[in-house]
mmCIF file of N, CA and C in Angstrom:
data_model
loop_
_atom_site.group_PDB
_atom_site.id
_atom_site.type_symbol
_atom_site.label_atom_id
_atom_site.label_comp_id
_atom_site.label_asym_id
_atom_site.label_seq_id
_atom_site.Cartn_x
_atom_site.Cartn_y
_atom_site.Cartn_z
ATOM 1 N N MET A 1 43.929 -27.186 30.054
ATOM 2 C CA MET A 1 43.015 -27.000 29.468
ATOM 3 C C MET A 1 42.206 -26.113 29.569
ATOM 4 N N VAL A 2 41.839 -25.727 28.157
ATOM 5 C CA VAL A 2 40.645 -23.981 28.137
ATOM 6 C C VAL A 2 39.379 -23.659 28.205
ATOM 7 N N ASP A 3 39.267 -22.784 29.330
ATOM 8 C CA ASP A 3 37.849 -22.751 30.083
ATOM 9 C C ASP A 3 37.142 -21.887 29.288
ATOM 10 N N LEU A 4 36.418 -23.036 28.737
ATOM 11 C CA LEU A 4 34.821 -22.939 27.877
ATOM 12 C C LEU A 4 33.922 -22.480 28.593
ATOM 13 N N SER A 5 33.277 -21.512 29.126
ATOM 14 C CA SER A 5 32.425 -21.507 30.160
ATOM 15 C C SER A 5 32.697 -20.172 29.552
ATOM 16 N N SER A 6 33.338 -19.012 29.145
ATOM 17 C CA SER A 6 33.669 -17.790 28.804
ATOM 18 C C SER A 6 32.659 -18.194 27.220
ATOM 19 N N PHE A 7 33.650 -18.953 26.479
ATOM 20 C CA PHE A 7 32.859 -18.498 24.596
ATOM 21 C C PHE A 7 31.333 -19.480 25.342
ATOM 22 N N GLU A 8 30.989 -20.010 26.154
ATOM 23 C CA GLU A 8 29.733 -20.555 26.214
ATOM 24 C C GLU A 8 29.164 -19.262 26.351
ATOM 25 N N GLN A 9 29.626 -18.665 26.658
ATOM 26 C CA GLN A 9 28.568 -17.161 27.931
ATOM 27 C C GLN A 9 28.836 -16.391 26.631
ATOM 28 N N LEU A 10 30.186 -15.923 25.772
ATOM 29 C CA LEU A 10 30.256 -15.161 24.256
ATOM 30 C C LEU A 10 29.152 -15.760 23.233
ATOM 31 N N GLU A 11 28.556 -16.970 23.279
ATOM 32 C CA GLU A 11 27.839 -17.453 22.758
ATOM 33 C C GLU A 11 26.132 -17.724 22.481
ATOM 34 N N GLY A 12 26.531 -17.779 23.777
ATOM 35 C CA GLY A 12 25.321 -17.136 23.982
ATOM 36 C C GLY A 12 23.716 -15.775 24.893
ATOM 37 N N ARG A 13 25.523 -14.805 24.227
ATOM 38 C CA ARG A 13 24.728 -13.716 24.460
ATOM 39 C C ARG A 13 24.640 -12.854 22.723
ATOM 40 N N ILE A 14 25.500 -13.457 21.406
ATOM 41 C CA ILE A 14 25.634 -13.169 20.477
ATOM 42 C C ILE A 14 24.254 -13.908 20.063
ATOM 43 N N ASP A 15 23.534 -15.046 20.763
ATOM 44 C CA ASP A 15 22.723 -15.558 19.978
ATOM 45 C C ASP A 15 21.193 -15.392 20.462
ATOM 46 N N LYS A 16 21.528 -14.054 21.837
ATOM 47 C CA LYS A 16 20.585 -13.151 22.118
ATOM 48 C C LYS A 16 20.585 -12.448 20.807
ATOM 49 N N LEU A 17 21.772 -11.638 21.092
ATOM 50 C CA LEU A 17 21.858 -10.313 20.025
ATOM 51 C C LEU A 17 21.282 -11.465 18.351
ATOM 52 N N ILE A 18 21.159 -12.008 18.169
ATOM 53 C CA ILE A 18 20.645 -12.004 17.079
ATOM 54 C C ILE A 18 19.443 -12.291 16.897
ATOM 55 N N LYS A 19 18.664 -13.315 17.948
ATOM 56 C CA LYS A 19 17.192 -13.623 18.030
ATOM 57 C C LYS A 19 17.112 -11.816 18.319
ATOM 58 N N GLN A 20 17.799 -11.039 18.902
ATOM 59 C CA GLN A 20 16.456 -9.812 19.342
ATOM 60 C C GLN A 20 16.622 -8.764 18.268
ATOM 61 N N SER A 21 17.911 -8.414 17.135
ATOM 62 C CA SER A 21 17.699 -7.929 16.040
ATOM 63 C C SER A 21 17.029 -9.026 14.984
ATOM 64 N N THR A 22 16.458 -9.633 14.195
ATOM 65 C CA THR A 22 15.875 -10.563 14.274
ATOM 66 C C THR A 22 14.369 -9.980 14.339
ATOM 67 N N PHE A 23 13.851 -9.835 15.795
ATOM 68 C CA PHE A 23 12.380 -9.519 16.317
ATOM 69 C C PHE A 23 12.619 -8.385 16.290
ATOM 70 N N LEU A 24 13.691 -7.260 15.964
ATOM 71 C CA LEU A 24 13.406 -5.902 15.649
ATOM 72 C C LEU A 24 13.351 -5.199 14.523
ATOM 73 N N LYS A 25 14.104 -6.346 12.861
ATOM 74 C CA LYS A 25 13.577 -6.867 11.540
ATOM 75 C C LYS A 25 12.523 -6.734 11.348
ATOM 76 N N GLU A 26 11.599 -7.748 12.155
ATOM 77 C CA GLU A 26 9.839 -7.349 12.078
ATOM 78 C C GLU A 26 8.912 -6.645 12.615
ATOM 79 N N GLN A 27 9.644 -6.473 13.817
ATOM 80 C CA GLN A 27 8.636 -4.499 13.959
ATOM 81 C C GLN A 27 9.516 -3.996 13.622
ATOM 82 N N ASN A 28 10.360 -4.120 12.766
ATOM 83 C CA ASN A 28 10.642 -2.700 11.159
ATOM 84 C C ASN A 28 9.931 -2.952 10.499
ATOM 85 N N LYS A 29 9.380 -3.910 10.400
ATOM 86 C CA LYS A 29 9.048 -4.303 9.060
ATOM 87 C C LYS A 29 7.847 -4.230 9.269
ATOM 88 N N ILE A 30 6.537 -4.311 10.673
ATOM 89 C CA ILE A 30 5.259 -4.580 10.292
ATOM 90 C C ILE A 30 4.879 -2.877 10.789
ATOM 91 N N LEU A 31 6.315 -1.806 11.597
ATOM 92 C CA LEU A 31 6.127 -0.217 11.373
ATOM 93 C C LEU A 31 6.436 0.603 10.353
ATOM 94 N N LEU A 32 7.397 0.191 9.582
ATOM 95 C CA LEU A 32 6.785 0.590 8.107
ATOM 96 C C LEU A 32 5.650 -0.210 6.651
ATOM 97 N N GLU A 33 4.906 -1.007 7.049
ATOM 98 C CA GLU A 33 3.830 -1.456 6.341
ATOM 99 C C GLU A 33 2.670 -0.920 7.188
ATOM 100 N N ASN A 34 2.404 -0.025 8.435
ATOM 101 C CA ASN A 34 1.910 0.625 8.607
ATOM 102 C C ASN A 34 1.386 1.954 7.728
ATOM 103 N N LEU A 35 2.971 2.198 8.432
ATOM 104 C CA LEU A 35 3.056 3.467 7.223
ATOM 105 C C LEU A 35 2.533 3.627 6.558
ATOM 106 N N ASN A 36 2.912 2.881 5.911
ATOM 107 C CA ASN A 36 2.655 3.352 4.493
ATOM 108 C C ASN A 36 0.785 2.906 4.507
ATOM 109 N N GLN A 37 0.583 2.644 5.156
ATOM 110 C CA GLN A 37 -0.781 2.167 4.903
ATOM 111 C C GLN A 37 -2.022 3.895 6.446
ATOM 112 N N LYS A 38 -0.776 4.259 6.523
ATOM 113 C CA LYS A 38 -1.516 5.993 7.457
ATOM 114 C C LYS A 38 -1.068 6.753 5.820
ATOM 115 N N ASP A 39 -0.100 6.196 5.342
ATOM 116 C CA ASP A 39 0.468 7.432 4.022
ATOM 117 C C ASP A 39 -0.465 7.377 2.871
ATOM 118 N N GLN A 40 -0.957 6.267 3.063
ATOM 119 C CA GLN A 40 -2.282 5.413 1.987
ATOM 120 C C GLN A 40 -3.800 6.494 2.463
ATOM 121 N N ASP A 41 -3.953 6.118 3.631
ATOM 122 C CA ASP A 41 -5.010 7.157 4.167
ATOM 123 C C ASP A 41 -5.317 8.946 4.499
ATOM 124 N N ILE A 42 -4.995 8.866 4.700
ATOM 125 C CA ILE A 42 -4.370 10.375 4.941
ATOM 126 C C ILE A 42 -3.692 10.957 2.921
ATOM 127 N N GLN A 43 -3.705 10.173 2.233
ATOM 128 C CA GLN A 43 -4.628 10.047 0.724
ATOM 129 C C GLN A 43 -5.564 10.400 -0.001
ATOM 130 N N LYS A 44 -6.148 9.463 0.871
ATOM 131 C CA LYS A 44 -7.045 9.450 0.078
ATOM 132 C C LYS A 44 -8.079 10.410 1.190
ATOM 133 N N LEU A 45 -8.139 11.029 2.751
ATOM 134 C CA LEU A 45 -9.213 12.089 3.415
ATOM 135 C C LEU A 45 -8.215 13.483 2.507
ATOM 136 N N THR A 46 -6.614 13.456 1.854
ATOM 137 C CA THR A 46 -6.686 14.961 0.966
ATOM 138 C C THR A 46 -7.656 14.683 -0.688
ATOM 139 N N ASP A 47 -7.463 12.797 -1.105
ATOM 140 C CA ASP A 47 -8.129 13.696 -1.895
ATOM 141 C C ASP A 47 -9.929 14.349 -1.381
ATOM 142 N N ASN A 48 -10.158 13.644 -0.696
ATOM 143 C CA ASN A 48 -11.254 13.773 0.225
ATOM 144 C C ASN A 48 -12.026 15.589 -0.505
ATOM 145 N N ILE A 49 -11.208 15.408 1.491
ATOM 146 C CA ILE A 49 -10.998 17.307 1.442
ATOM 147 C C ILE A 49 -10.904 18.239 -0.435
ATOM 148 N N GLU A 50 -10.310 17.690 -1.332
ATOM 149 C CA GLU A 50 -10.226 18.688 -2.148
ATOM 150 C C GLU A 50 -11.135 18.370 -3.580
ATOM 151 N N ASP A 51 -12.011 17.004 -3.309
ATOM 152 C CA ASP A 51 -13.221 16.235 -3.820
ATOM 153 C C ASP A 51 -14.863 18.245 -3.048
ATOM 154 N N LEU A 52 -14.418 17.785 -1.520
ATOM 155 C CA LEU A 52 -15.241 18.456 -1.249
ATOM 156 C C LEU A 52 -15.287 19.882 -1.609
ATOM 157 N N HIS A 53 -14.239 20.139 -1.727
ATOM 158 C CA HIS A 53 -14.179 21.948 -1.549
ATOM 159 C C HIS A 53 -14.730 22.217 -3.634
ATOM 160 N N LYS A 54 -14.190 21.163 -3.972
ATOM 161 C CA LYS A 54 -14.547 21.737 -5.178
ATOM 162 C C LYS A 54 -15.894 21.800 -5.347
ATOM 163 N N GLU A 55 -16.914 20.456 -4.677
ATOM 164 C CA GLU A 55 -18.079 21.110 -4.715
ATOM 165 C C GLU A 55 -18.854 21.937 -3.702
ATOM 166 N N ARG A 56 -17.700 22.373 -2.573
ATOM 167 C CA ARG A 56 -18.045 23.650 -1.496
ATOM 168 C C ARG A 56 -18.640 25.242 -3.269
ATOM 169 N N THR A 57 -16.763 25.278 -3.568
ATOM 170 C CA THR A 57 -17.223 25.788 -4.547
ATOM 171 C C THR A 57 -18.732 25.588 -5.586
ATOM 172 N N LEU A 58 -18.853 24.992 -6.295
ATOM 173 C CA LEU A 58 -19.891 24.946 -7.054
ATOM 174 C C LEU A 58 -21.540 25.326 -6.246
ATOM 175 N N VAL A 59 -21.229 24.424 -5.329
ATOM 176 C CA VAL A 59 -22.590 24.768 -4.265
ATOM 177 C C VAL A 59 -22.389 26.562 -3.724
ATOM 178 N N PHE A 60 -21.429 26.801 -3.950
ATOM 179 C CA PHE A 60 -22.078 28.310 -3.221
ATOM 180 C C PHE A 60 -22.027 29.289 -4.807
ATOM 181 N N ASN A 61 -21.155 29.276 -5.697
ATOM 182 C CA ASN A 61 -21.169 30.185 -7.279
ATOM 183 C C ASN A 61 -22.921 29.556 -7.562
ATOM 184 N N LYS A 62 -23.474 28.237 -7.353
ATOM 185 C CA LYS A 62 -24.917 28.263 -7.604
ATOM 186 C C LYS A 62 -25.595 29.234 -6.928
ATOM 187 N N VAL A 63 -25.737 29.504 -5.732
ATOM 188 C CA VAL A 63 -26.509 30.167 -5.202
ATOM 189 C C VAL A 63 -26.509 31.557 -5.052
ATOM 190 N N VAL A 64 -25.131 31.444 -5.932
ATOM 191 C CA VAL A 64 -24.709 33.300 -5.817
ATOM 192 C C VAL A 64 -25.280 33.424 -7.362
ATOM 193 N N ASP A 65 -25.194 33.223 -8.132
ATOM 194 C CA ASP A 65 -25.888 32.735 -9.938
ATOM 195 C C ASP A 65 -27.438 32.900 -8.960
ATOM 196 N N LEU A 66 -27.625 31.696 -8.064
ATOM 197 C CA LEU A 66 -29.656 31.905 -7.611
ATOM 198 C C LEU A 66 -30.024 33.323 -7.121
ATOM 199 N N ILE A 67 -29.116 34.189 -6.015
ATOM 200 C CA ILE A 67 -29.610 35.317 -5.828
ATOM 201 C C ILE A 67 -29.379 36.030 -6.973
ATOM 202 N N ASP A 68 -28.294 36.036 -8.113
ATOM 203 C CA ASP A 68 -28.463 37.179 -8.726
ATOM 204 C C ASP A 68 -30.156 37.247 -9.348
ATOM 205 N N LYS A 69 -29.994 36.243 -9.714
ATOM 206 C CA LYS A 69 -31.235 35.575 -10.845
ATOM 207 C C LYS A 69 -32.478 36.741 -9.634
ATOM 208 N N LEU A 70 -32.825 36.329 -8.830
ATOM 209 C CA LEU A 70 -33.332 36.784 -7.609
ATOM 210 C C LEU A 70 -33.706 38.169 -7.468
ATOM 211 N N GLU A 71 -31.575 38.733 -7.198
ATOM 212 C CA GLU A 71 -31.822 40.043 -7.803
ATOM 213 C C GLU A 71 -32.133 40.620 -9.140
ATOM 214 N N ASP A 72 -32.687 40.509 -10.310
ATOM 215 C CA ASP A 72 -32.677 40.598 -11.289
ATOM 216 C C ASP A 72 -34.456 40.570 -11.311
ATOM 217 N N ILE A 73 -35.557 40.132 -10.552
ATOM 218 C CA ILE A 73 -36.861 39.946 -10.127
ATOM 219 C C ILE A 73 -37.665 41.683 -9.962
#
């Protein structure tokens, strides 16, 4: 007669591996979604920084123009 306990142990281990694999795939999906969201956040912040630099340059140029006008007086 064949000893089925070894097959039962093997089946239990395989089931455990399948559950772990499924769990890890779900976690990976969540982490990838989080990473994508962070990338979007970084892009928004980068765009904001660029806008602020442009605004700063405009303000600087206006101040320089005003100083030049005052010097002419």
